[in-house]
Short mmCIF file of N, CA and C in Angstrom, two decimals:
data_model
loop_
_atom_site.label_atom_id
_atom_site.label_comp_id
_atom_site.label_asym_id
_atom_site.label_seq_id
_atom_site.Cartn_x
_atom_site.Cartn_y
_atom_site.Cartn_z
N UNK A 654 83.99 -62.76 138.28
CA UNK A 654 82.61 -63.03 137.96
C UNK A 654 82.55 -63.42 136.48
N UNK A 655 81.88 -64.51 136.19
CA UNK A 655 81.76 -64.96 134.81
C UNK A 655 80.65 -64.20 134.09
N UNK A 656 80.64 -64.32 132.77
CA UNK A 656 79.61 -63.66 131.98
C UNK A 656 78.22 -64.15 132.36
N UNK A 657 78.11 -65.45 132.64
CA UNK A 657 76.81 -66.02 133.02
C UNK A 657 76.24 -65.33 134.24
N UNK A 658 77.05 -65.21 135.26
CA UNK A 658 76.57 -64.58 136.49
C UNK A 658 76.33 -63.09 136.32
N UNK A 659 77.16 -62.44 135.50
CA UNK A 659 76.98 -61.01 135.26
C UNK A 659 75.66 -60.75 134.53
N UNK A 660 75.32 -61.60 133.55
CA UNK A 660 74.08 -61.44 132.82
C UNK A 660 72.89 -61.65 133.75
N UNK A 661 72.94 -62.66 134.59
CA UNK A 661 71.85 -62.91 135.53
C UNK A 661 71.70 -61.75 136.52
N UNK A 662 72.82 -61.23 137.01
CA UNK A 662 72.76 -60.11 137.95
C UNK A 662 72.20 -58.86 137.26
N UNK A 663 72.64 -58.61 136.03
CA UNK A 663 72.15 -57.46 135.28
C UNK A 663 70.64 -57.56 135.04
N UNK A 664 70.18 -58.75 134.65
CA UNK A 664 68.75 -58.95 134.40
C UNK A 664 67.95 -58.74 135.69
N UNK A 665 68.43 -59.26 136.79
CA UNK A 665 67.75 -59.08 138.07
C UNK A 665 67.69 -57.62 138.48
N UNK A 666 68.78 -56.90 138.29
CA UNK A 666 68.79 -55.47 138.62
C UNK A 666 67.83 -54.68 137.74
N UNK A 667 67.77 -55.04 136.46
CA UNK A 667 66.85 -54.36 135.55
C UNK A 667 65.39 -54.61 135.94
N UNK A 668 65.07 -55.83 136.36
CA UNK A 668 63.70 -56.14 136.79
C UNK A 668 63.35 -55.35 138.04
N UNK A 669 64.24 -55.32 139.01
CA UNK A 669 63.97 -54.58 140.25
C UNK A 669 63.87 -53.08 139.99
N UNK A 670 64.74 -52.56 139.13
CA UNK A 670 64.69 -51.14 138.78
C UNK A 670 63.37 -50.81 138.08
N UNK A 671 62.97 -51.68 137.16
CA UNK A 671 61.72 -51.45 136.43
C UNK A 671 60.52 -51.49 137.38
N UNK A 672 60.52 -52.40 138.32
CA UNK A 672 59.42 -52.46 139.28
C UNK A 672 59.36 -51.19 140.14
N UNK A 673 60.52 -50.73 140.59
CA UNK A 673 60.54 -49.52 141.40
C UNK A 673 60.09 -48.30 140.59
N UNK A 674 60.59 -48.18 139.36
CA UNK A 674 60.19 -47.04 138.53
C UNK A 674 58.71 -47.12 138.17
N UNK A 675 58.21 -48.33 137.93
CA UNK A 675 56.79 -48.48 137.62
C UNK A 675 55.91 -48.11 138.79
N UNK A 676 56.36 -48.41 139.99
CA UNK A 676 55.57 -48.12 141.18
C UNK A 676 55.62 -46.63 141.54
N UNK A 677 56.82 -46.03 141.47
CA UNK A 677 56.99 -44.67 141.94
C UNK A 677 56.87 -43.60 140.85
N UNK A 678 57.15 -43.93 139.60
CA UNK A 678 57.19 -42.91 138.55
C UNK A 678 56.00 -43.04 137.59
N UNK A 679 55.96 -44.14 136.86
CA UNK A 679 54.91 -44.32 135.86
C UNK A 679 54.73 -45.80 135.57
N UNK A 680 53.51 -46.27 135.42
CA UNK A 680 53.28 -47.69 135.10
C UNK A 680 53.87 -48.10 133.75
N UNK A 681 54.20 -47.17 132.90
CA UNK A 681 54.81 -47.49 131.61
C UNK A 681 56.17 -48.16 131.77
N UNK A 682 56.82 -47.95 132.91
CA UNK A 682 58.12 -48.58 133.16
C UNK A 682 58.01 -50.10 133.29
N UNK A 683 56.81 -50.62 133.51
CA UNK A 683 56.64 -52.07 133.58
C UNK A 683 56.93 -52.73 132.23
N UNK A 684 56.88 -51.96 131.16
CA UNK A 684 57.23 -52.51 129.85
C UNK A 684 58.70 -52.93 129.79
N UNK A 685 59.54 -52.33 130.62
CA UNK A 685 60.93 -52.76 130.69
C UNK A 685 61.02 -54.20 131.18
N UNK A 686 60.15 -54.59 132.11
CA UNK A 686 60.10 -55.99 132.56
C UNK A 686 59.75 -56.92 131.41
N UNK A 687 58.82 -56.49 130.57
CA UNK A 687 58.44 -57.29 129.40
C UNK A 687 59.64 -57.46 128.48
N UNK A 688 60.37 -56.38 128.23
CA UNK A 688 61.54 -56.45 127.37
C UNK A 688 62.60 -57.39 127.95
N UNK A 689 62.86 -57.28 129.24
CA UNK A 689 63.86 -58.14 129.88
C UNK A 689 63.42 -59.61 129.80
N UNK A 690 62.16 -59.87 130.05
CA UNK A 690 61.66 -61.24 129.96
C UNK A 690 61.78 -61.82 128.58
N UNK A 691 61.37 -61.05 127.55
CA UNK A 691 61.50 -61.52 126.18
C UNK A 691 62.96 -61.73 125.79
N UNK A 692 63.83 -60.85 126.26
CA UNK A 692 65.25 -61.00 125.95
C UNK A 692 65.82 -62.26 126.60
N UNK A 693 65.41 -62.56 127.81
CA UNK A 693 65.88 -63.79 128.46
C UNK A 693 65.38 -65.04 127.72
N UNK A 694 64.14 -64.99 127.26
CA UNK A 694 63.59 -66.14 126.53
C UNK A 694 64.31 -66.31 125.20
N UNK A 695 64.48 -65.25 124.43
CA UNK A 695 65.15 -65.39 123.14
C UNK A 695 66.61 -65.76 123.32
N UNK A 696 67.25 -65.30 124.37
CA UNK A 696 68.63 -65.68 124.64
C UNK A 696 68.76 -67.17 124.95
N UNK A 697 67.79 -67.70 125.67
CA UNK A 697 67.85 -69.13 125.99
C UNK A 697 67.59 -69.99 124.76
N UNK A 698 66.81 -69.47 123.81
CA UNK A 698 66.50 -70.24 122.60
C UNK A 698 67.56 -70.10 121.52
N UNK A 699 68.14 -68.90 121.38
CA UNK A 699 69.07 -68.66 120.28
C UNK A 699 70.53 -68.63 120.70
N UNK A 700 70.80 -68.34 121.96
CA UNK A 700 72.18 -68.22 122.42
C UNK A 700 72.75 -66.82 122.20
N UNK A 701 71.99 -65.92 121.59
CA UNK A 701 72.43 -64.55 121.36
C UNK A 701 71.96 -63.66 122.49
N UNK A 702 72.90 -62.99 123.14
CA UNK A 702 72.55 -62.11 124.26
C UNK A 702 73.39 -60.83 124.17
N UNK A 703 72.77 -59.68 123.92
CA UNK A 703 73.53 -58.43 123.84
C UNK A 703 74.30 -58.12 125.14
N UNK A 704 73.71 -58.44 126.28
CA UNK A 704 74.40 -58.18 127.54
C UNK A 704 75.66 -59.03 127.66
N UNK A 705 75.62 -60.27 127.19
CA UNK A 705 76.79 -61.14 127.23
C UNK A 705 77.91 -60.58 126.36
N UNK A 706 77.56 -60.02 125.21
CA UNK A 706 78.55 -59.40 124.34
C UNK A 706 79.20 -58.22 125.05
N UNK A 707 78.38 -57.41 125.71
CA UNK A 707 78.90 -56.26 126.45
C UNK A 707 79.85 -56.69 127.56
N UNK A 708 79.44 -57.69 128.36
CA UNK A 708 80.29 -58.14 129.46
C UNK A 708 81.57 -58.80 128.95
N UNK A 709 81.52 -59.45 127.80
CA UNK A 709 82.72 -60.04 127.21
C UNK A 709 83.70 -58.93 126.83
N UNK A 710 83.19 -57.84 126.25
CA UNK A 710 84.04 -56.72 125.88
C UNK A 710 84.61 -56.01 127.09
N UNK A 711 83.89 -56.08 128.22
CA UNK A 711 84.38 -55.48 129.46
C UNK A 711 85.41 -56.36 130.16
N UNK A 712 85.62 -57.58 129.64
CA UNK A 712 86.68 -58.43 130.18
C UNK A 712 86.25 -59.52 131.12
N UNK A 713 84.98 -59.79 131.24
CA UNK A 713 84.52 -60.89 132.09
C UNK A 713 84.91 -62.22 131.43
N UNK A 714 85.36 -63.18 132.21
CA UNK A 714 85.68 -64.48 131.62
C UNK A 714 84.42 -65.23 131.23
N UNK A 715 84.54 -66.07 130.21
CA UNK A 715 83.39 -66.84 129.73
C UNK A 715 82.98 -67.87 130.77
N UNK A 716 81.68 -68.10 130.86
CA UNK A 716 81.15 -69.13 131.73
C UNK A 716 80.71 -70.31 130.88
N UNK A 717 79.85 -71.11 131.43
CA UNK A 717 79.37 -72.31 130.73
C UNK A 717 78.42 -71.95 129.59
N UNK A 718 77.52 -70.99 129.82
CA UNK A 718 76.46 -70.70 128.85
C UNK A 718 76.96 -69.86 127.68
N UNK A 719 77.84 -68.91 127.93
CA UNK A 719 78.25 -67.98 126.88
C UNK A 719 79.72 -68.15 126.57
N UNK A 720 80.05 -69.11 125.73
CA UNK A 720 81.45 -69.34 125.33
C UNK A 720 81.71 -68.79 123.96
#
């Protein structure tokens, strides 16, 4: 799995987790969706993604977006 796909999968899991926690635990968990969304936007504009750095350190091969 490349870093690109790992980042997309991680973001999707975080959104689904945030929705579930917001529905079952507290509506404040919806703020995690806001954070994930802003992080995806800033990553697309700047090329800096903390999750990509983490997955690179874990040994995922580079994809097209994060070289």
